[in-house]
CSV table of C-alpha atoms and ligand atoms in Angstrom, one decimal:
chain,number,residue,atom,x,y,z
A,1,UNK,CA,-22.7,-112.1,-60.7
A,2,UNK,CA,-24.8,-115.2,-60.6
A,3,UNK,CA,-24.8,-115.3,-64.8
A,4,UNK,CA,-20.9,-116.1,-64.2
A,5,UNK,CA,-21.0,-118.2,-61.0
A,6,UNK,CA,-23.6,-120.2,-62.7
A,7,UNK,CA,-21.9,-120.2,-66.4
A,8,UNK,CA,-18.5,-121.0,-65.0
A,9,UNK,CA,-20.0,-123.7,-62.8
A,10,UNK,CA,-17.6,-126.6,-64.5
A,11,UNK,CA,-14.5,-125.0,-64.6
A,12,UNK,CA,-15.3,-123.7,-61.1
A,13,UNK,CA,-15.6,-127.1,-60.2
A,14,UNK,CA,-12.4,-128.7,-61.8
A,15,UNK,CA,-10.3,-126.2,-61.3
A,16,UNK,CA,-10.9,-125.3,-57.9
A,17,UNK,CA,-11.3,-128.7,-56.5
A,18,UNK,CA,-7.9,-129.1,-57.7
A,19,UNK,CA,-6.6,-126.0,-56.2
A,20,UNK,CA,-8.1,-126.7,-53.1
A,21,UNK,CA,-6.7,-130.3,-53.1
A,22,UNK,CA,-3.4,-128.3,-53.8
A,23,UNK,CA,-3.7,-126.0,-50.7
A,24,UNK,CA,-4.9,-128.6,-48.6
A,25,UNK,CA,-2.4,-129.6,-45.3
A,26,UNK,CA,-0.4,-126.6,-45.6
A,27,UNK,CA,2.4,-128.5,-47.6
A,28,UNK,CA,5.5,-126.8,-48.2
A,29,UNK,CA,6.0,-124.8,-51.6
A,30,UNK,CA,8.5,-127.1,-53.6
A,31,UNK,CA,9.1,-128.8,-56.6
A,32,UNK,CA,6.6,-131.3,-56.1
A,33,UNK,CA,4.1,-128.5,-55.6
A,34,UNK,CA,4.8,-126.7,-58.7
A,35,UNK,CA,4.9,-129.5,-61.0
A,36,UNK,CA,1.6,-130.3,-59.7
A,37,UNK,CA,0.7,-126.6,-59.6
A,38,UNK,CA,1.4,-126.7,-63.5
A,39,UNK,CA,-0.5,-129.7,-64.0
A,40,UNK,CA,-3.9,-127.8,-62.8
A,41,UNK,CA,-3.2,-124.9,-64.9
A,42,UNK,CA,-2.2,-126.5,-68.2
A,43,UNK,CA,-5.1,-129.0,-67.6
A,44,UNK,CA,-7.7,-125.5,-67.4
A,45,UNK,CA,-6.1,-124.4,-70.7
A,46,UNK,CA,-4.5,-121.2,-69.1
A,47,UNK,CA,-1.8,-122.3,-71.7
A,48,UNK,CA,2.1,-122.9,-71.7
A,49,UNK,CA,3.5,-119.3,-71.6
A,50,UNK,CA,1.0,-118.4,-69.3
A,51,UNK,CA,1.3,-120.8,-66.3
A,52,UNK,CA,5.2,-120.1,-66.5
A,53,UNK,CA,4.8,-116.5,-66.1
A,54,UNK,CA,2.1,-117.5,-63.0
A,55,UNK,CA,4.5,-120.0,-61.3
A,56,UNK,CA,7.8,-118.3,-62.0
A,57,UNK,CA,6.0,-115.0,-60.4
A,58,UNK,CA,5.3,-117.8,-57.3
A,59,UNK,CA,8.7,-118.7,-57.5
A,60,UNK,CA,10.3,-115.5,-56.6
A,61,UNK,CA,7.9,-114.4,-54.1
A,62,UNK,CA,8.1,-117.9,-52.0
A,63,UNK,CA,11.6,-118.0,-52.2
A,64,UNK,CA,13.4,-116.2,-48.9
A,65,UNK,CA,10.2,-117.6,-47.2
A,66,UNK,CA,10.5,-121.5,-47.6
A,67,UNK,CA,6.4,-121.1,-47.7
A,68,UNK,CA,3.9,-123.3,-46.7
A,69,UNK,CA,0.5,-123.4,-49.2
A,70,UNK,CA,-1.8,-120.9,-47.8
A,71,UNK,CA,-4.2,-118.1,-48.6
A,72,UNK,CA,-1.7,-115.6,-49.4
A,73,UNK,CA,0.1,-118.0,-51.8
A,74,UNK,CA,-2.9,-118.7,-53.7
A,75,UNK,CA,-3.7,-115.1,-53.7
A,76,UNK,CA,-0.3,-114.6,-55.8
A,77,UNK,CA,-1.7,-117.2,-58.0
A,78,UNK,CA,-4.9,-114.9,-58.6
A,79,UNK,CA,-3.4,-111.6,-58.9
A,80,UNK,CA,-0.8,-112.7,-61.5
A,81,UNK,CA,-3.5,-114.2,-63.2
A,82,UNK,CA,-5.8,-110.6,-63.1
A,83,UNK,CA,-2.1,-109.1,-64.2
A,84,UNK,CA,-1.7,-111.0,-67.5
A,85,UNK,CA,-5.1,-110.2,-68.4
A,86,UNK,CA,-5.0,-106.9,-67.9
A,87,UNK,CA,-1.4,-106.1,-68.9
A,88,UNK,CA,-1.4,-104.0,-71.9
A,89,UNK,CA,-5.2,-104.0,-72.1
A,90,UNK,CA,-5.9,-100.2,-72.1
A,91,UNK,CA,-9.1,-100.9,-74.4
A,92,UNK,CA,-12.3,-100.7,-72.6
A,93,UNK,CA,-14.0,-104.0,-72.1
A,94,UNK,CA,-17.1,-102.8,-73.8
A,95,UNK,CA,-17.5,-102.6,-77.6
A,96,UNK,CA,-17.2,-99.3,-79.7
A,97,UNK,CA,-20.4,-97.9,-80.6
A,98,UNK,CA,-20.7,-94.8,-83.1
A,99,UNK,CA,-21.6,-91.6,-81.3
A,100,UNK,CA,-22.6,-89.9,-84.6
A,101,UNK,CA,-24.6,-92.5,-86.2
A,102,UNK,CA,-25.0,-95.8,-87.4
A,103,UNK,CA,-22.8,-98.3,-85.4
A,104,UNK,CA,-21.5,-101.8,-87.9
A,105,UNK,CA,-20.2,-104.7,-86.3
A,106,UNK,CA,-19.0,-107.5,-88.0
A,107,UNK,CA,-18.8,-111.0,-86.7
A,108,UNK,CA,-16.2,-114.0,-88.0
A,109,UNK,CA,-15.7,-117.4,-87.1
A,110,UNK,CA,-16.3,-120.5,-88.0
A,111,UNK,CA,-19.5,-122.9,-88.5
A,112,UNK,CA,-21.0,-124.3,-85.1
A,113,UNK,CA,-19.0,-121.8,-82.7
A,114,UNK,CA,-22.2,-119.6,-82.0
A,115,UNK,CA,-22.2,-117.0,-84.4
A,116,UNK,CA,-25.4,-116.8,-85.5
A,117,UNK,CA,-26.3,-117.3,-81.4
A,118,UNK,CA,-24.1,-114.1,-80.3
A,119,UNK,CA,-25.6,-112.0,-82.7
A,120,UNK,CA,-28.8,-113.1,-81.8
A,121,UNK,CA,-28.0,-112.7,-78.0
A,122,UNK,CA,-25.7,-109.3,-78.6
A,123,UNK,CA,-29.0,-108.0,-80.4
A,124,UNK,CA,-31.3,-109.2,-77.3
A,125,UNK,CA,-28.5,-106.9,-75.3
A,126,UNK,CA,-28.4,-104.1,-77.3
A,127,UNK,CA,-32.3,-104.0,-78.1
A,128,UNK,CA,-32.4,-103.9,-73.8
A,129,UNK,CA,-30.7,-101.0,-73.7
A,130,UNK,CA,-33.2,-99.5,-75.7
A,131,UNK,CA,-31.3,-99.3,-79.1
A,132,UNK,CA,-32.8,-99.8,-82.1
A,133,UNK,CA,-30.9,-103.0,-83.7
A,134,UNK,CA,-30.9,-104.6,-87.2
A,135,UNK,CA,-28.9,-107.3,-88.7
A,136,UNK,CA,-27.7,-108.4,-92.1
A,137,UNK,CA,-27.2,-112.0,-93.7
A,138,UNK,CA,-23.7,-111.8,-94.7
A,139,UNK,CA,-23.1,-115.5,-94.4
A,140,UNK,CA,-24.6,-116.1,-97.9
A,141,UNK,CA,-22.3,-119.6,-98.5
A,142,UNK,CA,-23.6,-121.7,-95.9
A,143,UNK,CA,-26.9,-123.4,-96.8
A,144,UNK,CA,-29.7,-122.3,-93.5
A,145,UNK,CA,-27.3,-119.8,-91.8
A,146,UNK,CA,-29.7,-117.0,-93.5
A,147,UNK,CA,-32.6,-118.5,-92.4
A,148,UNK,CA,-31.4,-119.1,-89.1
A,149,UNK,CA,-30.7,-115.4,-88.5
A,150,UNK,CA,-34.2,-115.1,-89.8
A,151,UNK,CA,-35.1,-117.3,-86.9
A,152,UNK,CA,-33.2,-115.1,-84.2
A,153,UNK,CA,-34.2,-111.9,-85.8
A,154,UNK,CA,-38.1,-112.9,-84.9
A,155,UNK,CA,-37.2,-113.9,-81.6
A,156,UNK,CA,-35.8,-111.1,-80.3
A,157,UNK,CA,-37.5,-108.4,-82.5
A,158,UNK,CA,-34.6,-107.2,-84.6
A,159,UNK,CA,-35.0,-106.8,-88.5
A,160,UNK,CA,-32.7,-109.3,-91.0
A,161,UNK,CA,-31.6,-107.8,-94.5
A,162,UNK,CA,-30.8,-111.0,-96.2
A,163,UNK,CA,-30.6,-111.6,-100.4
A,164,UNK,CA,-30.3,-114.8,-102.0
A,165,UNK,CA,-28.7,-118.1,-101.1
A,166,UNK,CA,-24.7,-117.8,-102.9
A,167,UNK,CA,-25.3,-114.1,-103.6
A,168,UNK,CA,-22.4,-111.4,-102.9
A,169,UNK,CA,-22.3,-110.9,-99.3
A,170,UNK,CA,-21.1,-107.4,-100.3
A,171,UNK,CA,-24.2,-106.8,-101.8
A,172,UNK,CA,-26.3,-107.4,-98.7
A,173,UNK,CA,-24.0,-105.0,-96.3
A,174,UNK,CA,-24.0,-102.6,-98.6
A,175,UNK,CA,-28.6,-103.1,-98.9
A,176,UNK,CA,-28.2,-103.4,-95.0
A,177,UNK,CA,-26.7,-100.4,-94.5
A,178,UNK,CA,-28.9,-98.4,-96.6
A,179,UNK,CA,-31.7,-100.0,-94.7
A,180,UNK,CA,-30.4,-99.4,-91.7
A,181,UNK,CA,-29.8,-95.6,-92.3
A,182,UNK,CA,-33.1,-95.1,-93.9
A,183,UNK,CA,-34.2,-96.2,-90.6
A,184,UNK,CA,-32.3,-94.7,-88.3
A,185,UNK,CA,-31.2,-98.1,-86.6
A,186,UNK,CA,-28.3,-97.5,-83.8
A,187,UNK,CA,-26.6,-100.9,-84.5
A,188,UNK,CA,-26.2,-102.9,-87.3
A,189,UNK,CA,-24.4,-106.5,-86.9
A,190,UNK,CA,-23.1,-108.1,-89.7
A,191,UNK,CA,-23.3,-112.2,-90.0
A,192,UNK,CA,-20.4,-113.8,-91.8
A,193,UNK,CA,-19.2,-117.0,-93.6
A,194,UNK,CA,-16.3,-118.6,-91.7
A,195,UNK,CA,-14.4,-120.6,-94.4
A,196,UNK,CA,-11.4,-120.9,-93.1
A,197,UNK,CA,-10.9,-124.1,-95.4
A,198,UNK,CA,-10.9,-121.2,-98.2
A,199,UNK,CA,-8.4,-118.3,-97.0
A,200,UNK,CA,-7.9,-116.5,-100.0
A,201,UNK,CA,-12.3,-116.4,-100.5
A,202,UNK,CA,-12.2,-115.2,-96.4
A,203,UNK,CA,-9.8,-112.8,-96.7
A,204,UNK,CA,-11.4,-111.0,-100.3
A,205,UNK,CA,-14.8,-111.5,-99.3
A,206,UNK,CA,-14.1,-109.8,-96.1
A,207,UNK,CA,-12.2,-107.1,-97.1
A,208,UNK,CA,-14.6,-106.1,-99.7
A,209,UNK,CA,-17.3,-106.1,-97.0
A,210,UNK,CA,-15.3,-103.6,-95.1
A,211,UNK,CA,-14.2,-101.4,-98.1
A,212,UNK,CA,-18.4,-101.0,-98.9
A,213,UNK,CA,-18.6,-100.3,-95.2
A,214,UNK,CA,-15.5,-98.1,-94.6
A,215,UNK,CA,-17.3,-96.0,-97.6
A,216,UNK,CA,-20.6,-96.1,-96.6
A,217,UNK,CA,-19.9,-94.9,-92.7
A,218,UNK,CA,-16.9,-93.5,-91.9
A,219,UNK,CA,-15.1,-95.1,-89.1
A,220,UNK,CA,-16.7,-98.4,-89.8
A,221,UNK,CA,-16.5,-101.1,-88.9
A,222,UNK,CA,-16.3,-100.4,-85.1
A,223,UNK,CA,-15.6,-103.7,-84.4
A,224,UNK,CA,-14.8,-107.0,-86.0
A,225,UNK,CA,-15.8,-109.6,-83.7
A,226,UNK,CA,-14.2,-113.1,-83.9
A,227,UNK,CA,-16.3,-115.6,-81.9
A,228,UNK,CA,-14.5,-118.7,-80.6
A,229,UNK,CA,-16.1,-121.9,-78.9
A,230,UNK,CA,-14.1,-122.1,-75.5
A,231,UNK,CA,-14.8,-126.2,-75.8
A,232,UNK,CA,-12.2,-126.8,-78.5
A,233,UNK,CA,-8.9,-125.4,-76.4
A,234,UNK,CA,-6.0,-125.5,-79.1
A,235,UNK,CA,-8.3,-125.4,-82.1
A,236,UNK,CA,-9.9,-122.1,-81.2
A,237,UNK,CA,-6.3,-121.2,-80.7
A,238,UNK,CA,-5.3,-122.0,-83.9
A,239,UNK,CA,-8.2,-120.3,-85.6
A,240,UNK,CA,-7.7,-117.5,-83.6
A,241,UNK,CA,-4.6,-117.1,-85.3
A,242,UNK,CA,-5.8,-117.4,-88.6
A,243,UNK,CA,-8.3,-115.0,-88.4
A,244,UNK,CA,-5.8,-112.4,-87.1
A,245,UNK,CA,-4.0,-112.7,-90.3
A,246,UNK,CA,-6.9,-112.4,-92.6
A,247,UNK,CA,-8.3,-109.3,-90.9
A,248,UNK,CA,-8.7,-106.9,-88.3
A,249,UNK,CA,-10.0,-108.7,-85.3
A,250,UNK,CA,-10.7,-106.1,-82.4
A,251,UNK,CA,-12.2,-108.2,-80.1
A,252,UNK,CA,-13.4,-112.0,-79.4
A,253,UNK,CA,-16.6,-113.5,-78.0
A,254,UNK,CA,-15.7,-116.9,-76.3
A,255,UNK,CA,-18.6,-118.7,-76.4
A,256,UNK,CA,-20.1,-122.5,-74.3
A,257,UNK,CA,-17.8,-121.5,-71.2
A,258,UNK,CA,-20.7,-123.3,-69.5
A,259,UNK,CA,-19.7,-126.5,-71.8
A,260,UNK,CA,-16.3,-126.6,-70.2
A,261,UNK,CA,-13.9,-127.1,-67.4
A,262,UNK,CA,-11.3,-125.4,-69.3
A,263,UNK,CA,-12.1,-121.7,-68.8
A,264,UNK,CA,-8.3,-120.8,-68.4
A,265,UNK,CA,-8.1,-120.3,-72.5
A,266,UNK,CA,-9.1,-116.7,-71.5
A,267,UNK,CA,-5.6,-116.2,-70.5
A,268,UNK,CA,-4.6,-118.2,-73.1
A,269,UNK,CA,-6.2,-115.9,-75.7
A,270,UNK,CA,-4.8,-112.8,-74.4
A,271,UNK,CA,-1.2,-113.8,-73.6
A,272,UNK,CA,-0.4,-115.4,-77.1
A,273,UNK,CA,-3.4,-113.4,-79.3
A,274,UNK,CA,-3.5,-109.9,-77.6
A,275,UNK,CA,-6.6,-109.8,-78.6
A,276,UNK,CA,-9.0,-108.9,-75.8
A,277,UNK,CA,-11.7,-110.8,-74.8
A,278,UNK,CA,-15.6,-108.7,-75.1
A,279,UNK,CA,-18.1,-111.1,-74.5
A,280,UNK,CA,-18.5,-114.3,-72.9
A,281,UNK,CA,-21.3,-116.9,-74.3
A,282,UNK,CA,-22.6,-119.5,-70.6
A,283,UNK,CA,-25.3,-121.0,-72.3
A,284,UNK,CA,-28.2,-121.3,-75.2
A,285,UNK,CA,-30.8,-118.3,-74.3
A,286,UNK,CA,-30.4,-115.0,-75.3
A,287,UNK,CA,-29.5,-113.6,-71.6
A,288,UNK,CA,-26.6,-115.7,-71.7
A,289,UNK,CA,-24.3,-113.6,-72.9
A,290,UNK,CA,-22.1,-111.6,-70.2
A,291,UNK,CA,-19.9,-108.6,-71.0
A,292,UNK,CA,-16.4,-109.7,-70.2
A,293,UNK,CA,-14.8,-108.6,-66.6
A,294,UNK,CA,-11.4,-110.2,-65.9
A,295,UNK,CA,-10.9,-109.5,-62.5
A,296,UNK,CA,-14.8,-111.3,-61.8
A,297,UNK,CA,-13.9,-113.9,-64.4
A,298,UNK,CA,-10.7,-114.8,-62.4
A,299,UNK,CA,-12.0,-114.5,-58.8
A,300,UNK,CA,-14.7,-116.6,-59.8
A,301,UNK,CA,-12.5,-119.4,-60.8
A,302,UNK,CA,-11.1,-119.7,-56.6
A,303,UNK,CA,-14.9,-119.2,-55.3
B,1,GDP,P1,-22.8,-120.8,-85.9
B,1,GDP,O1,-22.7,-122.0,-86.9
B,1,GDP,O2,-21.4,-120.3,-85.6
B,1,GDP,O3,-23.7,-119.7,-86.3
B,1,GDP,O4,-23.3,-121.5,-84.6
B,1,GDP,P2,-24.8,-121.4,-83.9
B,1,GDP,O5,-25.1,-120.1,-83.5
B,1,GDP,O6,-25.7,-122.1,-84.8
B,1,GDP,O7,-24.5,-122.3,-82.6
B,1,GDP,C1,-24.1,-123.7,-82.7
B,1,GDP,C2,-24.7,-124.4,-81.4
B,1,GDP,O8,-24.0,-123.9,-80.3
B,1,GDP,C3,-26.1,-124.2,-81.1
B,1,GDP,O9,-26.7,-125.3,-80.7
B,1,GDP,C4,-26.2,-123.1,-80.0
B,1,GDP,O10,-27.3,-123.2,-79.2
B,1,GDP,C5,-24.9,-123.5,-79.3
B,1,GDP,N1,-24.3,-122.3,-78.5
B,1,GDP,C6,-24.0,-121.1,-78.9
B,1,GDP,N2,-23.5,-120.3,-77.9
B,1,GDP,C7,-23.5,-121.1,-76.8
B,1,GDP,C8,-23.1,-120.9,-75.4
B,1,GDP,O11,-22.6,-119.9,-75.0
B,1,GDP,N3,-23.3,-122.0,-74.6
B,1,GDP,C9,-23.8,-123.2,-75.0
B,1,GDP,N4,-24.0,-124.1,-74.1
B,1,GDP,N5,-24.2,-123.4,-76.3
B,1,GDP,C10,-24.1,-122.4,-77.2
């Protein structure tokens, strides 16, 4: 779609200016070629275990044919990419919603990836689609994050259950959720604070957050949503990590792709996280957020 082509715009550029330096001339597929093959997909943050899998899948299928660079070559190159997404990915690419009731999704990551601007924009999507949306101030730590989902709650029409500055987040799902059933909201997302500095704090305060929910509704939360700034390579790597051992995450929202050139840390994500990527954050307003399709993702990074 035009969101994407737009969104992806740098790494489009980069990557497949590169690529089609690569395929220029019809060179012959050697060494040289796959060192600098490598080069273009480490550079994109695909990551190290992917862009072995990717050339070492090239390597076997140019072999009997002493190729020359061409179309069908690079198509290898794409459909291996779509293949490492998608292997093992039987989840659906869209998020778990409650058919019986109340839907509570929780969102975790650090300050300054775009939390508080996904739920904001995931809110603006929802509300669309004609549910009725509310959202809680869970990040109680952080001095403004409350008022700043005050902010996006007015902007999009969505109703914030906050308490007090350095209150018990707990306390505020647990007010949220009875708000939220009292109203007969559809969704509810939670904000929370990313203190990753603190591990221990993370990990209690968000477990407790989940046990009140668990009890509260059933089945909940549907999802836990780890949002990850798509500019910071490695780092969102390693917090990635992290955050998979102090909770459940089902799902990650990789947000600025329009700040980068390095949009290949989607298969990056998936190969070493196995975590799948939901959403996809290309800029500041609250249309730009784009549910995540891999094989549109991928074949928009040769177009
Ligand atoms: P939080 O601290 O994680 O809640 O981060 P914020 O939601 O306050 O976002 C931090 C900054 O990143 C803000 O200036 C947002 O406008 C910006 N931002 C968030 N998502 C995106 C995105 O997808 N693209 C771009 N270009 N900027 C974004």
């Amino acid at each position: 779609t035009e969101k994407y082509e737009k969104g992806l715009e740098k790494t489009r550029k980069t990557f497949s200016q590169r690529m089609n330096e690569l395929f220029a001339n019809f060179r012959t597929v050697d060494e040289d070629f796959f060192d600098e093959l490598e080069e273009v997909l480490i550079g994109a943050d695909v990551g190290f275990e992917s862009t072995m899998e990717i050339t070492d899948a090239l390597r076997q299928e140019v072999k009997l044919k002493n190729a020359k660079a061409s179309n069908e070559v690079q198509q290898v190159i794409i459909e291996k990419m779509v293949e490492i997404y998608e292997k093992g990915n039987t989840d659906k690419p869209e998020i778990n919603l409650n058919a019986e009731g109340l839907t509570v999704i929780l969102l975790v990551g650090v300050n300054g990836v775009g939390k508080t601007t996904t739920i904001g924009k995931m809110a603006h999507l929802y509300k669309q689609e004609g549910k009725k949306v509310m959202l809680a101030a869970g990040d109680t730590f952080r001095a403004g994050a409350i008022e700043q989902l005050h902010v996006w709650g007015e902007r999009v029409g969505a109703e914030v259950v906050s308490g007090k500055a350095g209150g018990d987040p707990a306390a505020v799902v647990f007010d949220a959720i009875k708000e939220a059933k009292q109203q007969e909201a559809d969704i509810l997302f939670v904000d929370t604070a990313g203190r990753l500095q603190n591990k221990v704090n993370l990990m209690n305060e968000l477990e407790k957050m989940k046990r009140i929910i668990e009890r509260e509704i059933p089945g909940g939360p549907h999802e836990v949503l780890l949002v990850l700034d798509a500019t910071t390579g490695q780092n969102a790597m390693n917090q990635a990590k992290e955050f998979k051992k102090a909770t459940d995450v089902t799902g990650i929202v990789l947000t600025k792709l329009d700040g980068t050139a390095k949009g290949g840390i989607v298969l990056a994500i998936r190969k070493e996280l196995d975590i799948p990527v939901k959403f996809v954050g290309l800029g500041e307003s609250m249309d730009d957020l784009q549910l995540f399709d891999p094989n549109e993702y991928i074949y928009g990074l040769f177009s």
